[in-house]
Coordinates of C-alpha atoms in Angstrom, one line a residue:
Chain A
X27 CA 76.0 141.6 133.6
X28 CA 74.1 140.1 130.5
X29 CA 74.0 136.4 129.7
X30 CA 76.2 136.6 126.8
X31 CA 79.1 137.9 128.8
X32 CA 78.5 135.6 131.4
X33 CA 79.0 132.5 128.8
X34 CA 81.9 134.3 127.5
X35 CA 83.6 134.8 130.9
X36 CA 86.7 132.4 130.8
X37 CA 86.5 131.9 134.5
X38 CA 83.4 129.8 134.2
X39 CA 84.3 126.3 133.2
X40 CA 81.8 123.8 132.4
X41 CA 82.9 120.3 131.3
X42 CA 81.3 120.7 127.7
X43 CA 83.2 124.0 127.3
X44 CA 86.5 122.4 128.5
X45 CA 86.0 119.7 126.2
X46 CA 85.4 122.2 123.1
X47 CA 88.4 124.2 124.1
X48 CA 90.4 121.0 124.3
X49 CA 89.2 119.7 121.1
X50 CA 89.9 123.0 119.3
X51 CA 93.4 122.9 120.3
X52 CA 94.4 121.0 117.4
X53 CA 94.2 122.7 114.0
X54 CA 94.5 119.4 112.2
X55 CA 91.2 118.1 113.9
X56 CA 89.3 121.0 113.3
X57 CA 90.2 121.0 109.8
X58 CA 89.0 117.5 109.9
X59 CA 85.9 118.4 111.2
X60 CA 85.3 121.2 108.7
X61 CA 86.0 118.7 105.7
X62 CA 83.6 116.1 107.3
X63 CA 81.0 118.9 107.7
X64 CA 81.5 119.6 103.8
X65 CA 81.2 115.9 103.0
X66 CA 78.2 115.4 105.0
X67 CA 76.6 118.5 103.5
X68 CA 77.6 117.4 99.9
X69 CA 75.9 114.1 100.8
X70 CA 72.7 115.6 102.4
X71 CA 72.3 118.3 99.5
X72 CA 73.4 115.9 96.6
X73 CA 70.2 116.5 94.5
X74 CA 70.7 120.5 94.7
X75 CA 74.5 120.4 94.1
X76 CA 74.6 117.9 91.1
X77 CA 74.6 119.2 87.7
X78 CA 72.5 116.0 86.6
X79 CA 70.7 113.4 88.5
X80 CA 73.1 110.5 87.4
X81 CA 70.3 107.9 87.9
X82 CA 67.7 109.4 85.6
X83 CA 68.3 107.7 82.4
X84 CA 66.6 110.7 80.4
X85 CA 69.5 113.0 81.4
X86 CA 72.2 110.5 80.3
X87 CA 73.6 110.5 76.9
X88 CA 75.7 107.6 75.7
X89 CA 77.7 110.2 73.3
X90 CA 79.0 111.8 76.5
X91 CA 80.6 108.6 77.7
X92 CA 84.2 108.2 79.2
X93 CA 84.8 112.0 78.6
X94 CA 88.0 113.2 80.6
X95 CA 87.6 115.7 83.3
X96 CA 86.8 119.3 82.5
X97 CA 85.2 118.4 79.2
X98 CA 82.0 120.3 78.3
X99 CA 79.1 117.8 78.0
X100 CA 76.4 118.0 75.1
X101 CA 74.0 119.5 77.8
X102 CA 76.2 122.4 78.1
X103 CA 77.4 121.7 81.7
X104 CA 81.2 120.8 82.5
X105 CA 82.2 117.3 83.5
X106 CA 84.4 118.7 86.2
X107 CA 85.6 115.1 87.1
X108 CA 84.8 113.2 83.8
X109 CA 82.3 110.9 82.9
X110 CA 81.8 107.2 82.9
X111 CA 81.1 104.7 80.3
X112 CA 77.3 105.8 80.2
X113 CA 77.8 109.6 80.2
X114 CA 77.3 109.8 83.9
X115 CA 78.7 112.9 85.3
X116 CA 81.4 111.6 87.8
X117 CA 80.9 114.5 90.2
X118 CA 77.0 113.8 90.5
X119 CA 77.5 110.4 90.7
X120 CA 80.1 110.8 93.8
X121 CA 77.7 113.1 95.6
X122 CA 75.1 110.5 95.4
X123 CA 77.6 107.9 96.2
X124 CA 78.4 109.6 99.3
X125 CA 74.9 109.7 100.3
X126 CA 74.8 105.8 100.1
X127 CA 77.9 105.2 101.5
X128 CA 77.3 107.6 104.7
X129 CA 73.7 106.3 105.1
X130 CA 75.0 102.8 105.0
X131 CA 77.7 103.7 107.5
X132 CA 75.5 105.7 109.9
X133 CA 72.6 103.1 109.9
X134 CA 74.9 100.5 110.9
X135 CA 76.7 102.3 113.4
X136 CA 73.4 103.3 115.1
X137 CA 72.3 99.7 115.0
X138 CA 75.6 98.1 116.4
X139 CA 75.9 100.9 118.9
X140 CA 72.2 100.1 120.3
X141 CA 73.1 96.4 120.6
X142 CA 76.6 96.5 121.8
X143 CA 75.6 99.1 124.5
X144 CA 72.7 97.3 125.8
X145 CA 74.8 94.0 125.8
X146 CA 77.9 95.6 127.3
X147 CA 75.7 97.4 130.1
X148 CA 73.8 94.4 131.0
X149 CA 77.1 92.4 131.2
X150 CA 78.7 95.0 133.5
X151 CA 75.7 95.8 135.7
X152 CA 74.6 92.2 136.4
X153 CA 77.9 90.2 136.1
X154 CA 77.8 86.5 136.8
X155 CA 76.5 84.4 134.0
X156 CA 75.4 87.1 131.8
X157 CA 78.5 88.7 131.9
X158 CA 80.6 85.6 131.0
X159 CA 78.1 84.6 128.1
X160 CA 78.2 88.1 126.5
X161 CA 81.9 88.6 126.9
X162 CA 82.7 84.9 125.5
X163 CA 80.7 85.7 122.4
X164 CA 82.3 89.2 122.0
X165 CA 86.0 87.6 122.4
X166 CA 85.1 84.9 120.0
X167 CA 83.9 87.3 117.4
X168 CA 86.7 89.8 117.8
X169 CA 88.9 86.8 117.4
X170 CA 87.8 87.0 113.6
X171 CA 88.8 89.9 111.5
X172 CA 85.7 92.1 110.3
X173 CA 85.9 91.5 106.6
X174 CA 85.9 87.7 107.4
X175 CA 82.6 87.9 109.4
X176 CA 81.2 90.2 106.9
X177 CA 82.3 87.8 104.1
X178 CA 80.6 84.7 105.9
X179 CA 77.4 86.7 106.5
X180 CA 77.1 87.9 102.7
X181 CA 77.9 84.4 101.5
X182 CA 75.1 83.3 103.9
X183 CA 72.6 86.1 103.3
X184 CA 73.3 87.2 99.8
X185 CA 73.2 90.7 98.4
X186 CA 70.9 93.6 99.4
X187 CA 71.2 97.2 101.1
X188 CA 69.6 95.8 104.4
X189 CA 71.6 92.6 104.2
X190 CA 75.0 94.7 104.4
X191 CA 73.6 96.9 107.1
X192 CA 72.8 93.8 108.9
X193 CA 76.2 92.3 108.3
X194 CA 78.0 95.5 109.5
X195 CA 76.0 95.6 112.6
X196 CA 77.0 91.9 113.5
X197 CA 80.7 92.9 112.6
X198 CA 80.7 96.0 114.9
X199 CA 78.4 95.4 118.0
X200 CA 81.3 93.7 120.0
X201 CA 83.5 96.5 119.9
X202 CA 80.8 98.7 121.4
X203 CA 79.8 96.0 123.9
X204 CA 83.6 95.5 125.1
X205 CA 84.0 99.3 125.4
X206 CA 80.8 99.9 127.4
X207 CA 81.4 96.9 129.6
X208 CA 85.1 98.0 130.4
X209 CA 84.0 101.5 131.3
X210 CA 80.8 100.4 133.2
X211 CA 82.7 97.9 135.3
X212 CA 85.0 100.7 136.6
X213 CA 81.5 103.1 137.1
X214 CA 79.6 100.6 138.8
X215 CA 82.0 100.8 141.8
X216 CA 81.7 104.4 142.3
X217 CA 79.5 106.1 144.9
X218 CA 77.1 107.5 142.8
X219 CA 75.8 104.1 141.8
X220 CA 75.7 102.7 145.4
X221 CA 73.7 105.8 146.3
X222 CA 71.3 105.2 143.7
X223 CA 70.8 101.7 144.8
X224 CA 70.4 103.0 148.5
X225 CA 67.6 105.2 147.1
X226 CA 65.9 101.9 145.7
X227 CA 65.8 103.2 142.3
X228 CA 65.0 100.5 139.6
X229 CA 67.6 98.6 137.7
X230 CA 66.5 100.4 134.5
X231 CA 66.6 103.7 135.7
X232 CA 70.1 103.2 137.4
X233 CA 71.5 101.6 134.1
X234 CA 70.1 104.0 131.5
X235 CA 70.0 107.3 133.6
X236 CA 73.0 107.1 135.8
X237 CA 75.5 104.3 134.5
X238 CA 75.2 105.0 130.8
X239 CA 75.8 108.8 130.7
X240 CA 79.0 108.2 132.5
X241 CA 80.1 105.6 130.0
X242 CA 79.9 107.7 127.1
X243 CA 82.9 109.5 126.8
X244 CA 85.0 106.4 125.5
X245 CA 82.1 105.4 123.5
X246 CA 82.0 108.4 121.3
X247 CA 85.7 107.6 120.2
X248 CA 84.6 104.1 119.2
X249 CA 81.7 105.4 117.3
X250 CA 83.7 107.8 115.2
X251 CA 86.5 105.2 114.4
X252 CA 83.7 102.4 113.7
X253 CA 81.7 104.8 111.3
X254 CA 85.1 105.1 109.3
X255 CA 85.5 101.4 109.3
X256 CA 82.0 100.6 108.2
X257 CA 82.1 102.9 105.4
X258 CA 85.5 101.4 104.2
X259 CA 84.3 98.1 104.7
X260 CA 81.0 98.6 102.9
X261 CA 83.0 100.1 100.1
X262 CA 85.4 97.1 100.1
X263 CA 82.4 94.7 99.9
X264 CA 80.8 96.6 97.2
X265 CA 84.0 96.8 95.2
X266 CA 84.3 92.9 95.4
X267 CA 80.7 92.6 93.9
X268 CA 79.2 91.1 97.3
X269 CA 78.1 94.2 98.9
X270 CA 75.4 96.5 98.0
X271 CA 73.4 95.7 94.8
X272 CA 74.1 98.1 91.5
X273 CA 70.8 99.8 92.0
X274 CA 72.4 101.5 95.0
X275 CA 75.5 102.8 93.7
X276 CA 78.0 103.6 96.8
X277 CA 81.4 104.9 96.3
X278 CA 82.8 101.3 96.2
X279 CA 80.5 100.2 93.3
X280 CA 81.7 103.4 91.4
X281 CA 85.3 102.5 91.9
X282 CA 84.8 99.0 90.7
X283 CA 82.9 100.3 87.6
X284 CA 85.8 102.3 86.8
X285 CA 88.5 99.3 87.4
X286 CA 88.1 97.8 83.8
X287 CA 88.9 101.3 82.5
X288 CA 91.9 101.9 84.6
X289 CA 94.0 99.7 82.5
X290 CA 93.2 101.7 79.3
X291 CA 94.6 105.0 81.0
X292 CA 90.9 106.3 81.7
X293 CA 91.9 106.8 85.5
X294 CA 89.0 109.2 86.5
X295 CA 86.0 106.8 86.5
X296 CA 87.8 105.0 89.6
X297 CA 90.2 107.7 91.0
X298 CA 87.9 110.6 91.9
X299 CA 85.3 108.4 93.7
X300 CA 88.4 106.9 95.7
X301 CA 89.5 110.3 96.7
X302 CA 86.0 111.1 98.1
X303 CA 86.2 108.0 100.1
X304 CA 89.7 108.6 101.3
X305 CA 88.8 112.2 102.2
X306 CA 85.7 111.2 104.2
X307 CA 87.3 108.6 106.0
X308 CA 90.5 110.6 106.8
X309 CA 88.3 113.5 108.2
X310 CA 86.5 111.1 110.4
X311 CA 89.6 109.5 111.8
X312 CA 91.2 113.0 112.4
X313 CA 88.2 113.8 114.7
X314 CA 88.4 110.4 116.3
X315 CA 92.1 110.7 116.9
X316 CA 92.0 114.2 118.7
X317 CA 88.6 112.8 120.4
X318 CA 90.5 110.1 121.9
X319 CA 93.5 112.3 123.1
X320 CA 91.1 114.9 124.7
X321 CA 88.9 112.0 126.3
X322 CA 91.7 109.8 127.4
X323 CA 92.2 110.6 131.4
X324 CA 95.9 109.1 131.1
X325 CA 97.1 111.7 128.7
X326 CA 95.4 114.7 130.5
X327 CA 97.4 117.6 131.7
Chain B
X11 CA 98.2 75.8 131.8
X12 CA 96.8 72.2 130.9
X13 CA 93.2 73.4 132.2
X14 CA 93.9 76.5 130.1
X15 CA 94.6 74.7 126.9
X16 CA 91.9 72.1 127.2
X17 CA 89.2 74.8 127.9
X18 CA 90.4 76.7 124.9
X19 CA 90.3 73.4 122.8
X20 CA 86.7 72.9 124.0
X21 CA 85.7 76.3 123.0
X22 CA 87.3 76.1 119.7
X23 CA 85.6 72.9 118.9
X24 CA 82.3 74.5 119.9
X25 CA 83.1 77.5 117.5
X26 CA 83.7 75.2 114.7
X27 CA 80.6 73.3 115.0
X28 CA 78.4 76.3 115.3
X29 CA 80.2 77.8 112.4
X30 CA 79.6 74.7 110.1
X31 CA 75.9 74.9 111.0
X32 CA 75.4 78.6 110.1
X33 CA 77.6 78.4 107.1
X34 CA 76.0 75.1 105.6
X35 CA 72.4 76.1 106.5
X36 CA 72.8 79.5 105.6
X37 CA 74.6 78.8 102.2
X38 CA 71.9 76.3 101.7
X39 CA 69.2 79.0 101.7
X40 CA 70.8 81.7 99.2
X41 CA 69.9 80.0 95.9
X42 CA 69.3 76.9 94.0
X43 CA 72.4 75.8 92.2
X44 CA 70.3 73.6 90.1
X45 CA 69.1 76.5 88.1
X46 CA 72.4 77.5 87.1
X47 CA 73.8 74.2 86.0
X48 CA 70.8 73.0 83.9
X49 CA 69.5 74.5 80.6
X50 CA 66.1 75.9 81.3
X51 CA 64.7 73.6 78.7
X52 CA 65.8 70.5 80.6
X53 CA 62.7 68.1 81.6
X54 CA 61.9 67.2 85.0
X55 CA 63.4 63.9 84.8
X56 CA 66.7 65.3 83.7
X57 CA 66.4 68.0 86.7
X58 CA 66.0 65.0 89.1
X59 CA 68.7 63.0 87.7
X60 CA 71.0 66.1 88.1
X61 CA 69.7 66.8 91.7
X62 CA 70.6 63.2 92.8
X63 CA 74.0 63.2 91.2
X64 CA 74.9 66.3 93.2
X65 CA 73.0 65.1 96.3
X66 CA 70.6 67.9 96.4
X67 CA 67.3 65.8 96.4
X68 CA 67.8 64.8 100.0
X69 CA 66.5 66.8 103.0
X70 CA 68.7 69.6 104.4
X71 CA 69.6 68.0 107.7
X72 CA 70.4 64.9 106.0
X73 CA 72.8 66.7 103.6
X74 CA 74.4 68.4 106.6
X75 CA 75.1 65.1 108.5
X76 CA 76.5 63.6 105.2
X77 CA 78.7 66.9 104.9
X78 CA 79.7 66.6 108.7
X79 CA 80.5 62.9 108.2
X80 CA 82.6 63.3 105.2
X81 CA 84.2 66.5 106.6
X82 CA 85.8 64.3 109.5
X83 CA 87.2 62.2 106.7
X84 CA 88.6 65.3 104.9
X85 CA 86.2 65.6 102.4
X86 CA 84.2 68.8 102.1
X87 CA 82.4 68.1 98.8
X88 CA 82.9 68.5 95.2
X89 CA 83.0 71.9 93.3
X90 CA 80.1 72.2 91.0
X91 CA 82.2 74.3 88.8
X92 CA 85.6 72.5 88.9
X93 CA 84.2 69.1 89.3
X94 CA 86.9 68.3 91.6
X95 CA 87.2 67.9 95.6
X96 CA 86.6 71.4 97.1
X97 CA 89.4 70.7 99.7
X98 CA 91.9 69.9 97.0
X99 CA 91.0 72.9 95.1
X100 CA 91.5 75.2 98.3
X101 CA 94.7 73.5 99.3
X102 CA 96.0 74.1 95.7
X103 CA 95.4 77.7 96.1
X104 CA 96.6 77.9 99.6
X105 CA 100.5 78.4 99.0
X106 CA 99.8 81.2 96.9
X107 CA 97.9 83.2 99.6
X108 CA 100.2 82.3 102.3
X109 CA 103.0 83.5 100.3
X110 CA 101.5 86.7 99.8
X111 CA 100.2 87.1 103.6
X112 CA 103.7 86.2 105.1
X113 CA 105.6 88.7 102.7
X114 CA 103.2 91.5 103.6
X115 CA 103.5 90.7 107.3
X116 CA 107.3 90.8 107.1
X117 CA 107.5 94.1 105.1
X118 CA 105.0 95.5 108.1
X119 CA 107.4 94.5 110.7
X120 CA 110.4 95.7 108.9
X121 CA 109.1 99.0 107.9
X122 CA 106.7 99.7 110.8
X123 CA 108.6 98.7 113.9
X124 CA 111.6 101.1 113.7
X125 CA 109.4 103.9 112.1
X126 CA 107.0 103.5 115.2
X127 CA 109.8 103.3 117.8
X128 CA 111.3 106.5 116.4
X129 CA 107.9 108.2 116.6
X130 CA 107.5 107.1 120.1
X131 CA 110.9 108.1 121.3
X132 CA 110.8 111.6 120.0
X133 CA 107.1 112.3 119.9
X134 CA 107.3 116.0 119.2
X135 CA 110.0 115.9 116.2
X136 CA 108.9 116.7 112.6
X137 CA 109.8 113.1 111.6
X138 CA 107.6 111.6 114.3
X139 CA 104.8 113.8 113.3
X140 CA 105.2 112.8 109.5
X141 CA 105.2 109.3 110.5
X142 CA 102.1 109.5 112.4
X143 CA 100.5 111.3 109.6
X144 CA 101.6 108.5 107.2
X145 CA 100.1 106.0 109.6
X146 CA 96.8 107.8 109.9
X147 CA 96.7 108.0 106.0
X148 CA 97.7 104.3 105.9
X149 CA 94.8 103.4 108.2
X150 CA 92.4 105.5 106.2
X151 CA 93.1 104.6 102.8
X152 CA 91.0 101.9 101.4
X153 CA 93.1 98.8 100.4
X154 CA 91.5 98.1 97.3
X155 CA 91.5 101.6 96.1
X156 CA 95.4 101.7 96.8
X157 CA 95.8 98.7 94.8
X158 CA 94.0 100.3 91.9
X159 CA 96.3 103.2 92.3
X160 CA 99.7 100.9 92.3
X161 CA 98.3 99.4 89.1
X162 CA 97.8 102.7 87.6
X163 CA 101.0 104.3 88.3
X164 CA 103.4 101.2 88.2
X165 CA 101.9 99.1 85.6
X166 CA 99.6 101.4 83.4
X167 CA 101.8 104.7 83.6
X168 CA 105.2 103.6 84.3
X169 CA 105.1 100.0 82.9
X170 CA 107.6 98.6 85.7
X171 CA 105.9 96.0 87.3
X172 CA 102.9 93.5 85.9
X173 CA 99.7 93.9 87.3
X174 CA 98.0 90.2 87.2
X175 CA 99.0 86.9 88.2
X176 CA 101.5 85.1 90.0
X177 CA 104.4 85.1 87.7
X178 CA 107.1 82.1 87.4
X179 CA 107.6 80.1 90.5
X180 CA 110.5 78.1 91.5
X181 CA 110.8 75.1 94.1
X182 CA 113.5 75.4 96.7
X183 CA 113.7 73.1 99.8
X184 CA 110.3 71.7 98.6
X185 CA 108.3 75.0 98.7
X186 CA 107.2 76.3 95.3
X187 CA 107.2 80.0 95.5
X188 CA 107.2 83.2 93.5
X189 CA 109.7 84.3 96.2
X190 CA 112.6 82.4 94.3
X191 CA 112.4 84.0 91.0
X192 CA 112.9 87.5 89.9
X193 CA 109.7 87.4 87.6
X194 CA 107.8 85.9 90.6
X195 CA 109.3 88.9 92.8
X196 CA 108.2 91.4 90.4
X197 CA 104.6 90.2 90.4
X198 CA 104.7 89.8 94.3
X199 CA 105.9 93.4 94.8
X200 CA 102.7 95.5 94.3
X201 CA 100.3 92.8 96.0
X202 CA 102.4 92.4 98.8
X203 CA 103.0 96.1 99.4
X204 CA 99.2 96.8 98.9
X205 CA 98.4 94.0 101.6
X206 CA 101.3 95.3 104.0
X207 CA 100.0 99.0 103.9
X208 CA 97.5 98.4 106.9
X209 CA 100.0 96.3 108.8
X210 CA 102.7 98.9 108.6
X211 CA 100.3 101.5 109.9
X212 CA 99.2 99.3 112.8
X213 CA 102.8 98.4 113.8
X214 CA 103.6 101.9 113.8
X215 CA 100.9 102.8 116.0
X216 CA 101.6 99.8 118.5
X217 CA 105.2 100.5 118.7
X218 CA 104.7 104.4 119.0
X219 CA 102.2 104.0 121.8
X220 CA 104.2 101.4 123.6
X221 CA 107.4 103.4 123.5
X222 CA 105.5 106.6 124.8
X223 CA 104.1 104.7 127.6
X224 CA 106.9 102.7 128.6
X225 CA 109.5 105.7 128.5
X226 CA 107.5 107.4 131.2
X227 CA 107.6 104.1 133.6
X228 CA 109.8 104.1 136.7
X229 CA 112.0 101.2 135.3
X230 CA 113.2 103.3 132.6
X231 CA 114.1 106.2 135.0
X232 CA 115.6 103.5 137.4
X233 CA 117.8 101.9 134.5
X234 CA 118.9 105.5 133.6
X235 CA 119.5 106.4 137.3
X236 CA 121.6 103.3 137.5
X237 CA 123.9 104.7 134.7
X238 CA 122.8 102.5 131.7
X239 CA 123.1 104.0 128.2
X240 CA 120.0 105.2 126.7
X241 CA 120.6 102.8 123.9
X242 CA 120.6 99.9 126.3
X243 CA 117.4 100.8 127.9
X244 CA 115.6 101.5 124.7
X245 CA 116.7 98.4 122.8
X246 CA 116.7 95.8 125.4
X247 CA 114.4 97.0 128.5
X248 CA 111.8 99.0 126.6
X249 CA 112.1 96.8 123.5
X250 CA 111.1 93.6 125.3
X251 CA 108.0 95.5 126.8
X252 CA 106.9 96.8 123.6
X253 CA 107.2 93.4 122.0
X254 CA 104.5 91.8 124.3
X255 CA 101.4 93.5 122.3
X256 CA 103.1 93.6 119.0
X257 CA 103.8 89.7 119.0
X258 CA 100.2 89.1 119.9
X259 CA 99.4 91.5 117.2
X260 CA 101.5 89.9 114.5
X261 CA 100.2 86.6 115.4
X262 CA 96.6 87.5 115.0
X263 CA 97.3 89.7 111.9
X264 CA 98.4 86.7 110.2
X265 CA 95.0 85.5 110.0
X266 CA 93.6 88.8 109.1
X267 CA 96.0 89.2 106.3
X268 CA 95.0 85.9 105.0
X269 CA 91.3 87.2 105.2
X270 CA 92.3 90.7 103.7
X271 CA 94.0 88.9 100.9
X272 CA 90.5 88.2 99.4
X273 CA 90.7 92.0 98.5
X274 CA 94.3 92.1 97.1
X275 CA 94.1 88.9 95.2
X276 CA 90.8 90.0 93.5
X277 CA 92.4 93.2 92.3
X278 CA 95.9 91.6 91.2
X279 CA 94.2 88.3 89.9
X280 CA 96.7 86.7 92.4
X281 CA 95.6 83.1 92.2
X282 CA 94.9 82.4 95.7
X283 CA 91.9 81.1 97.9
X284 CA 90.8 84.6 98.4
X285 CA 90.0 85.1 94.7
X286 CA 88.6 81.6 94.7
X287 CA 86.1 82.3 97.3
X288 CA 85.0 85.5 95.7
X289 CA 84.4 83.7 92.4
X290 CA 82.6 81.1 94.2
X291 CA 80.1 83.2 96.0
X292 CA 79.3 85.0 92.4
X293 CA 79.0 81.5 90.7
X294 CA 77.0 80.0 93.9
X295 CA 79.6 77.2 94.1
X296 CA 78.2 76.0 97.2
X297 CA 80.5 73.3 98.2
X298 CA 83.6 75.5 97.7
X299 CA 82.1 78.4 99.7
X300 CA 81.3 76.0 102.8
X301 CA 84.8 74.3 102.4
X302 CA 86.5 77.7 102.3
X303 CA 84.7 79.0 105.2
X304 CA 85.3 75.9 107.4
X305 CA 88.9 75.8 106.4
X306 CA 89.6 79.5 107.2
X307 CA 87.7 79.4 110.5
X308 CA 89.6 76.4 111.4
X309 CA 92.9 78.2 110.6
X310 CA 92.0 81.1 112.7
X311 CA 91.0 78.9 115.8
X312 CA 94.6 77.2 115.4
X313 CA 96.2 80.7 115.2
X314 CA 94.3 82.2 118.0
X315 CA 95.0 79.2 120.1
X316 CA 98.7 79.4 119.4
X317 CA 98.7 83.1 119.9
X318 CA 97.0 82.9 123.4
X319 CA 99.4 79.9 124.6
X320 CA 102.4 82.1 123.4
X321 CA 100.8 85.0 125.0
X322 CA 100.6 83.4 128.6
X323 CA 104.0 82.1 128.2
X324 CA 105.5 85.7 127.5
X325 CA 103.3 87.4 130.1
X326 CA 102.5 85.2 133.1
X327 CA 99.9 87.8 134.4
X328 CA 97.4 86.5 131.7
X329 CA 98.1 83.0 132.9
X330 CA 97.0 83.9 136.3
X331 CA 93.9 85.7 135.6
X332 CA 92.9 82.8 133.2
X333 CA 93.4 80.3 136.0
X334 CA 91.2 82.1 138.4
X335 CA 88.5 83.2 135.9

């Protein structure tokens, strides 16, 4: 029997394969995954897909300004989604905006994950005073809504790409810390950790090689949910004019830019960036929902 | 119980102190308001005079202690822009924000609770799936964008509802509110719905999850075995157990609704304190920023404290674990 046949044999069940099969059970979640892949592709390949570089002033023509969708531009290509006040193709602007939004979301998620995971693991593993200090800080922070924490930090820090990433990390680390601690507390009491201790392995090795991998499943769910949150929060703050600077046009800034034209019926300047934002967030949430169901032992058949 | 409350109070005081430090020193660092208030041609003497008038010539820590001392007497500084006490300015705007937040929360309960309970009671029905899909959408829709779309549809295209302001207010039982006039309600409808969208989704989720979990519990089977009708089991026994997390969340959500009102107020030009803080950040009106953040943090601490106490009254298990810890 060849290798290919062996892996296709339904009798052999690895945890990963069972996970993939469980996940694929929901068509909605698979559709969400596919849409998210498209969004990610559009963001990564923005320079190749866009009809124009929306931030190269040489390519913009003010005469093309505020054209409704499907209009032909002076350059010859079609504004599928219309153009903004400076003659910028909205489709191109959305592709580039997705880049910024997803980039900020991903970077803040990675930062928050690293900090939250470390804090949560340390709290659960060492217990005692470390735990009570870390968890008290987490509790206090989680008693304030995310937008308020972000607002305080941005009022204090001012505007800027790194500042908003920092603010998002500060908003989100606590969610990761709490989740990791909860799982790690349960895992810590299991026999394999005791066995590792009996082998006199170092703390670092036990925490990162043995404890951490077993805490990952619930964490994956939190990551998906929090990335979606981070993207939405960044868009909101940028819309309010206290998030990203104008030099980094995320979807939120595009929407804000179209707000003043909305009242005169030129809906497309803020409508389509909003749709892009919505599609991104919904697709991530659909994937997250299915992950939660698959990874939740309580709902397992 | 007393120990629990005292400990919470001490913790709250500490949080408030740390917050005032962060906010004051942070806001001090972001920019020099003197640059905004004085024309570039002003000479050195004029600048110094303006600095002294605004109290900006003293060292930061002296300004902080002056601020702290005054804060205890209810004085949080004067707005540079409006030239009136920051606290008066914020308190003037607060009723509009509270009115918006409470309306949104009520809307969330009235719409969310029945839908969520139904979705949890018949999780496999088409209606439940539609409700769940709606709640996922409600979570995912960015509030500010929904606000814009509401304006587009109801104000621009259909012309049914006004898109900005609070409308006419009336005073009833000593409360001045838009709730008491038709014009006020017309102005309130869109912002309240906009702000409620997230709450509706959240309450649907909570009610549905609570329903599903509780329906599988032994007490439900027992009550059914005892011969109680399903209606009684659901609306009396299960309902009480679902309510515990929902009461906590509603309490906590009042605070977050006030915080998120920042977005809705900015879109609909609702004259509340959320719009004030965004305007103040953009104008670097330092005393208003500091005062707003201190007041809202204080409000949160009070709300959290009340919710914690209510929670421990509702669910004795919490009280026991707190007393041990």
